[in-house]
Short mmCIF file of C-alpha atoms in Angstrom, two decimals:
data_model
loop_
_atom_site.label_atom_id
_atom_site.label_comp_id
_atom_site.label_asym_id
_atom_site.label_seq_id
_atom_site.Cartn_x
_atom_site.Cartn_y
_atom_site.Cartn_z
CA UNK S 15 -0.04 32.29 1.34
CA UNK S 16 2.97 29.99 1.00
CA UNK S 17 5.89 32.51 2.07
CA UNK S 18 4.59 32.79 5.37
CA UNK S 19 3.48 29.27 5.71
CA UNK S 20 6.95 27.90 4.76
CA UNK S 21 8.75 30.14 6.83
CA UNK S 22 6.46 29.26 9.90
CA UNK S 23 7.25 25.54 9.12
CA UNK S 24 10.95 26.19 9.29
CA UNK S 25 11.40 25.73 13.69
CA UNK S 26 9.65 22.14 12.86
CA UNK S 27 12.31 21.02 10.49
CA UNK S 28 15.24 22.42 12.78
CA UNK S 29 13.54 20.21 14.97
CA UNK S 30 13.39 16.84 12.32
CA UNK S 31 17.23 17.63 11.28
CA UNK S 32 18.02 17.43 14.66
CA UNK S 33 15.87 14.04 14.89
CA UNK S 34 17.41 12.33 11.61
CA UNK S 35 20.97 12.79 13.26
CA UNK S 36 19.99 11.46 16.69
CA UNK S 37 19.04 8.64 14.29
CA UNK S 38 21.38 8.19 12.65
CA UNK S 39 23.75 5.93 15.65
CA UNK S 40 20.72 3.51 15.26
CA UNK S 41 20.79 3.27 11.57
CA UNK S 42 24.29 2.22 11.44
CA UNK S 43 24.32 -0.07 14.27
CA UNK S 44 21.04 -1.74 12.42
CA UNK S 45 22.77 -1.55 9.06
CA UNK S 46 25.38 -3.45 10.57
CA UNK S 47 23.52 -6.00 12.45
CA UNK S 48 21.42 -6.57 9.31
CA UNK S 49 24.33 -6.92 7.17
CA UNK S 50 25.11 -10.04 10.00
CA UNK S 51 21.98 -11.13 9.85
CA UNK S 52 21.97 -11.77 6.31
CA UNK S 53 24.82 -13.03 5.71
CA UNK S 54 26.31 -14.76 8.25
CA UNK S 55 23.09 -15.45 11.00
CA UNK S 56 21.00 -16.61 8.71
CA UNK S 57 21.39 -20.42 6.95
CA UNK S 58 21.57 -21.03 3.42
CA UNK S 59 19.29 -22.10 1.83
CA UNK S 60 19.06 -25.52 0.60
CA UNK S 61 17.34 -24.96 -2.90
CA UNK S 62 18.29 -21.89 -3.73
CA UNK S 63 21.58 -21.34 -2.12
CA UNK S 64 23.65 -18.42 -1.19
CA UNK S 65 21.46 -15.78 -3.91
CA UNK S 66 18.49 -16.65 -1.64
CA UNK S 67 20.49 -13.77 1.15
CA UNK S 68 19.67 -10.63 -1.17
CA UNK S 69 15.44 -12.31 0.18
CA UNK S 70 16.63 -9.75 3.33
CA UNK S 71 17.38 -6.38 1.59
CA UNK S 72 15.06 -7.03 -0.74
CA UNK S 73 11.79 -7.50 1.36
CA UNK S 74 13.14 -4.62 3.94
CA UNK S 75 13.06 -2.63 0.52
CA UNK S 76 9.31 -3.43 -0.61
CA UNK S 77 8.27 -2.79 3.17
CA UNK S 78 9.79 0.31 3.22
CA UNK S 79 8.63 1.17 -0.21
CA UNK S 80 4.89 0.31 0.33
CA UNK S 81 5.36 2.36 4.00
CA UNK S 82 6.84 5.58 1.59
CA UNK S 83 3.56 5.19 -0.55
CA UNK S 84 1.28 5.07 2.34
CA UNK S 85 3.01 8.49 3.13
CA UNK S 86 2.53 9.60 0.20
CA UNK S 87 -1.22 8.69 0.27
CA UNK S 88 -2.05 10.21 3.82
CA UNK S 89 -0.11 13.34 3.33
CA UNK S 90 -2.44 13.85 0.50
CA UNK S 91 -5.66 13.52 2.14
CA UNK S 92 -4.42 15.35 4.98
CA UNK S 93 -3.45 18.04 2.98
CA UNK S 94 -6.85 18.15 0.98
CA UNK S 95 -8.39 18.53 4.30
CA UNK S 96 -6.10 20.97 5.72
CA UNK S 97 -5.01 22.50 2.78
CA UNK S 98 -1.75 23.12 4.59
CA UNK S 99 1.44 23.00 2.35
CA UNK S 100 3.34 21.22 4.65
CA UNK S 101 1.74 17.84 3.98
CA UNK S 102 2.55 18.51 0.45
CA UNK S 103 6.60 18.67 1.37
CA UNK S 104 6.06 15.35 3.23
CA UNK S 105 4.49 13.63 0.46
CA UNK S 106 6.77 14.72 -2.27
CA UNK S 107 9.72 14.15 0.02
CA UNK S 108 8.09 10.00 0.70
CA UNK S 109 7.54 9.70 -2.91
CA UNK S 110 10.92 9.95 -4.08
CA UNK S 111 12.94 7.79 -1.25
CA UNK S 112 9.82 5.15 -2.41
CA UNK S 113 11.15 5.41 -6.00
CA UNK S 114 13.97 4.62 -4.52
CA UNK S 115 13.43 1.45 -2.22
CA UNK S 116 11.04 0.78 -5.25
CA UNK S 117 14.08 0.40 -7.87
CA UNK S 118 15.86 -1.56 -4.97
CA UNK S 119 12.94 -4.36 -4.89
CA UNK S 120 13.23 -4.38 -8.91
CA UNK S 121 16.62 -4.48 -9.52
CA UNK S 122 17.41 -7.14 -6.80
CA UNK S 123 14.23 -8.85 -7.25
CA UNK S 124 15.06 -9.39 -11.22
CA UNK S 125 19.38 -10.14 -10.23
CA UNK S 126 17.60 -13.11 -7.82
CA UNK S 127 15.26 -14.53 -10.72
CA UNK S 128 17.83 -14.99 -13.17
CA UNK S 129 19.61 -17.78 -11.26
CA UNK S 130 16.46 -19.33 -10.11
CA UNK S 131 13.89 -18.69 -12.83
CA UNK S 132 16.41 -18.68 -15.59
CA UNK S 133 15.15 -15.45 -16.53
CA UNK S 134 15.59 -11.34 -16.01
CA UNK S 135 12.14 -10.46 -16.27
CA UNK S 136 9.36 -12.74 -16.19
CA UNK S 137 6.71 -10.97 -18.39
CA UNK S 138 3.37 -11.64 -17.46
CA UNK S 139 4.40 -12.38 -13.94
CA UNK S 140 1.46 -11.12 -11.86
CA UNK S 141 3.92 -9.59 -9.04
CA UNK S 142 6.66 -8.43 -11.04
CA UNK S 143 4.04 -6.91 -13.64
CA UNK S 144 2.17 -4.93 -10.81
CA UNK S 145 5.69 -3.74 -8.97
CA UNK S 146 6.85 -2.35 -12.19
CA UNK S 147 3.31 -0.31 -12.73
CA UNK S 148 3.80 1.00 -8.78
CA UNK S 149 6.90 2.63 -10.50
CA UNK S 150 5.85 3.89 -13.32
CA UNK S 151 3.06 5.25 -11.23
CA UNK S 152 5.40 7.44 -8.60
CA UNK S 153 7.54 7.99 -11.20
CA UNK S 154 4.87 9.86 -13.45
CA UNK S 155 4.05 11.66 -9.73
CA UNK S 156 7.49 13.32 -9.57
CA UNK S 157 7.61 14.23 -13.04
CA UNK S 158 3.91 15.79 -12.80
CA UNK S 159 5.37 17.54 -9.66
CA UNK S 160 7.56 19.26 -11.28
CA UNK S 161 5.63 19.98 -14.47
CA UNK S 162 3.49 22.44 -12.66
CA UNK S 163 4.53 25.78 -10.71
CA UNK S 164 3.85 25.78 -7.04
CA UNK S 165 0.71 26.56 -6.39
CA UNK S 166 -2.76 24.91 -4.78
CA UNK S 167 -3.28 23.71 -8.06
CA UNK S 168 -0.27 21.61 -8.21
CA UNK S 169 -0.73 20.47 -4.26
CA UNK S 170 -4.83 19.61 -4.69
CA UNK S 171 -3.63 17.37 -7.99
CA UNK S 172 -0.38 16.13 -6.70
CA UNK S 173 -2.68 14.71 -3.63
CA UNK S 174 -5.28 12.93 -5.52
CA UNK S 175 -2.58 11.38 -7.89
CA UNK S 176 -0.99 10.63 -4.47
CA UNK S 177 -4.18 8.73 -3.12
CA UNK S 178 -5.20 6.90 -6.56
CA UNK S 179 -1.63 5.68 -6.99
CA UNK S 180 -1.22 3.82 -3.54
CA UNK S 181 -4.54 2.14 -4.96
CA UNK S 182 -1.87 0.14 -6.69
CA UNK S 183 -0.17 -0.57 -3.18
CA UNK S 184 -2.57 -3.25 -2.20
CA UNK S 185 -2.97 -5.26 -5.60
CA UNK S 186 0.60 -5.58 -5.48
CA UNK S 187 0.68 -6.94 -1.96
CA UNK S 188 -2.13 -9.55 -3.03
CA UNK S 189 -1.24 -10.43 -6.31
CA UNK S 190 0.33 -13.71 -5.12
CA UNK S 191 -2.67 -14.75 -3.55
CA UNK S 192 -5.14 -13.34 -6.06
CA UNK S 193 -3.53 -14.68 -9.30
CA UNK S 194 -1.31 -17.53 -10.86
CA UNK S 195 2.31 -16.25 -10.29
CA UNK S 196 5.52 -17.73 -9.33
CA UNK S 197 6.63 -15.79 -6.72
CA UNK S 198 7.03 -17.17 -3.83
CA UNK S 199 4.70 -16.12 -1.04
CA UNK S 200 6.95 -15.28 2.03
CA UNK S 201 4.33 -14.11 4.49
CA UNK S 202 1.38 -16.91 4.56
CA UNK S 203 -0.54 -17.64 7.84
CA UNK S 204 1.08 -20.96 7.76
CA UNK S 205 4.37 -18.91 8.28
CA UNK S 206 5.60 -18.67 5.05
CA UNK S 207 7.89 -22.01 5.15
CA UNK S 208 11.23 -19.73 6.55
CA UNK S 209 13.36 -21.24 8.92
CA UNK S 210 13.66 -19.16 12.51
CA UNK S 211 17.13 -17.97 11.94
CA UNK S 212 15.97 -16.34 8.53
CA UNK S 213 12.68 -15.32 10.17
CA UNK S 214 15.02 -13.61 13.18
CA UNK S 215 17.30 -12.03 10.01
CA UNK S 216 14.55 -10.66 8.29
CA UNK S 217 13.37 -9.05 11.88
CA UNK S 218 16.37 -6.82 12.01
CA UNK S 219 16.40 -5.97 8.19
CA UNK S 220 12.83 -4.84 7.98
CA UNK S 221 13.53 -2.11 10.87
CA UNK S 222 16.78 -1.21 9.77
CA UNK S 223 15.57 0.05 6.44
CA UNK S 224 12.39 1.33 8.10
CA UNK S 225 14.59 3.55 10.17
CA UNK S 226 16.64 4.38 6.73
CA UNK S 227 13.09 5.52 5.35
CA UNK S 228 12.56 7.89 8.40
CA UNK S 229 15.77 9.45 8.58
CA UNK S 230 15.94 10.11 4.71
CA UNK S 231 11.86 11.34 5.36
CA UNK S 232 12.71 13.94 7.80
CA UNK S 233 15.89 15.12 6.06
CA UNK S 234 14.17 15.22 2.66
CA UNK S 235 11.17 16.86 3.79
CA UNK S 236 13.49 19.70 5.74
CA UNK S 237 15.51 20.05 2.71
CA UNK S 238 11.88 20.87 0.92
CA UNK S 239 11.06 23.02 3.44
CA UNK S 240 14.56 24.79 3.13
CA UNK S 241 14.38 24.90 -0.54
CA UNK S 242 10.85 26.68 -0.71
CA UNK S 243 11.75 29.42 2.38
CA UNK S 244 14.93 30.45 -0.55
CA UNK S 245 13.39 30.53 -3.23
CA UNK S 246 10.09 32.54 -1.49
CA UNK S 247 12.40 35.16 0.20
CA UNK S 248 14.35 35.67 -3.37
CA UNK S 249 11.49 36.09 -5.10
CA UNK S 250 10.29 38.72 -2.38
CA UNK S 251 13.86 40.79 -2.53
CA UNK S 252 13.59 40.84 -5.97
CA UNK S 253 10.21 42.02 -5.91
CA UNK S 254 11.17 44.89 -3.41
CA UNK S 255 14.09 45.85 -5.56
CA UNK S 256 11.90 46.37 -8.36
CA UNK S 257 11.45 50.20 -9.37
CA UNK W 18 25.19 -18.17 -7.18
CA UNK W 19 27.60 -16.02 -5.03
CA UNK W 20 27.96 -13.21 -8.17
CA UNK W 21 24.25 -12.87 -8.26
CA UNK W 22 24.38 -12.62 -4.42
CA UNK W 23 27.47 -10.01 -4.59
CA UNK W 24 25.43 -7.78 -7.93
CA UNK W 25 22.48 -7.93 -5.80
CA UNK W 26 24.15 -6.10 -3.00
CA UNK W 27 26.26 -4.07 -5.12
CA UNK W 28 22.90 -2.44 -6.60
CA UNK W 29 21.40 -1.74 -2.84
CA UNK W 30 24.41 0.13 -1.82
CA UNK W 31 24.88 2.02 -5.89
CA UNK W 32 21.00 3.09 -5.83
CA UNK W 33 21.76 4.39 -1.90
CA UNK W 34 24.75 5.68 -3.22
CA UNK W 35 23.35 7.56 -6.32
CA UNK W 36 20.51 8.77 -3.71
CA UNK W 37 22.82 10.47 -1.51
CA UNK W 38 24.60 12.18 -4.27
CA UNK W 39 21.59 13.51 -5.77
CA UNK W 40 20.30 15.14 -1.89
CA UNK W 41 24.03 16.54 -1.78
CA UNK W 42 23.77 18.53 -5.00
CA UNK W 43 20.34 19.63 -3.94
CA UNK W 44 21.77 20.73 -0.49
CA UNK W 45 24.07 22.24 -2.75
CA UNK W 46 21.49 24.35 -5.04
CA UNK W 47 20.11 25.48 -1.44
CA UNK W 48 23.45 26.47 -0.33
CA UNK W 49 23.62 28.46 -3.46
CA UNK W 50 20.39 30.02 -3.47
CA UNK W 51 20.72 31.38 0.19
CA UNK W 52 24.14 32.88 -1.11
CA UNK W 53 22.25 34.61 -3.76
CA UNK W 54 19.54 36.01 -1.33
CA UNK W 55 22.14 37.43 0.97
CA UNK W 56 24.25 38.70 -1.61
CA UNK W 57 20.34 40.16 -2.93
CA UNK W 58 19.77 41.48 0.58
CA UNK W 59 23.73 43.19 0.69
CA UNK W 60 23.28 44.73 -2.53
CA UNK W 61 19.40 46.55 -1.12
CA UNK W 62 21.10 47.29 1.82
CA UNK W 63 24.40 49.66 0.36
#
């Protein structure tokens, strides 16, 4: 089923390695431009100072990382309904750049509490707590991914692990409103308390890593593609050269 | 303040970094299988 199907797929991710490098221009122009924004746009601020700037990359990250997850989530159900292997690429391909924006929000998010909290790690925070378990939840995906040989049984469980761990998505994303934390709530109805310059920083540093996320998602997901049409065709020469 | 600020960044671009490195050595292990299916295919053929 899948040596056909993968090789089928393989004019469609010509197609998305041609569209990651006409995005590419954007990206770095948007890198750049965030890079401004951040640092020399946007005002310091008066409490916490200059450590308040990694706020940009870091909330660009967790946007981009929730956005991978979502992926991750909807490639699964649209593979259980379709049962078409492509949506599997796409979701293993999301999963792993969201591990990555994912250690981003962590690692920065802990480098900005030691200055202000006086501490690494708050244990017990409500946010930090949940963003660590998002993690260890993707993290457990990939390595379940490649426990298994390719297969549907690997796909079918891969997708409902996929869809039960973006559960986690949402009580991450209310966690500050739902429980006693002290991490600072940023987007509020009442506008979050930023001043317009940081407001018009953030604006270019959420899209610039959303376009980061797309570009690595289509080259990722061709590179899967890629991967699976060698490995397919080798296993069929060998097969034929069998006696 | 300013060496959280500057370890802060310096993690965003490493973990990018380190990302990029790992797709090249999988682009890599394509690259290598695809030589080892035409060299497969070359050997059938002779």
């Amino acid at each position: 089923m899948s040596s056909t199907n993968n090789q089928d797929f393989l004019p469609r991710s010509q197609k998305w390695l041609q569209i990651s490098g006409w995005l590419l221009p954007f990206l770095y122009v948007l890198i750049v431009a965030a890079l401004y924004g951040a640092f020399l746009y946007a005002p310091r601020e008066r409490v916490m100072g200059e450590v308040q700037r990694i706020f940009y990359f870091h909330l660009g990250s967790a946007w981009n990382c929730f956005l991978a997850f979502f992926a991750v989530a909807l490639a699964g159900v649209l593979y259980l309904v379709t049962r078409n292997e492509f949506w599997d690429h796409v979701a293993a391909a999301s999963a792993e750049i969201g591990i990555v924006f994912a250690t981003i929000v962590l690692a920065t998010g802990s480098i900005w509490a030691r200055p202000i909290w006086n501490t690494w790690w708050p244990w017990g925070d409500p946010r930090v707590t949940t963003m660590l378990v998002l993690w260890l939840i993707y993290v457990a995906y990939l390595i379940l991914r490649s426990s298994l040989p390719d297969g549907e049984k690997k796909f079918k469980l891969c997708a409902v692990f996929g869809i039960i761990g973006f559960l986690d998505v949402p009580i991450v994303w209310m966690s500050i409103r739902w429980w006693r934390t002290i991490h600072p709530v940023v987007i509020a109805s009442s506008g979050g308390g930023l001043a317009p310059k940081m407001v018009h920083a953030l604006m270019i540093a959420v899209p610039a890593f959303t376009v980061l996320y797309l570009t690595a998602l289509l080259l990722r997901t061709a590179m899967h593609l890629h991967q699976g049409v060698a490995r397919e065709l080798n296993q069929a020469v060998l097969e034929r050269g069998r006696p | 303040m300013n060496t959280y600020l500057f370890a802060g960044y310096v993690v965003v671009w490493t973990v990018l970094f380190l990302y990029l490195l790992f797709l090249n050595k999988r682009q890599r292990q394509i690259g290598e299988d695809l030589k080892s299916l035409s060299d497969a295919i070359r050997r059938r053929n002779k």
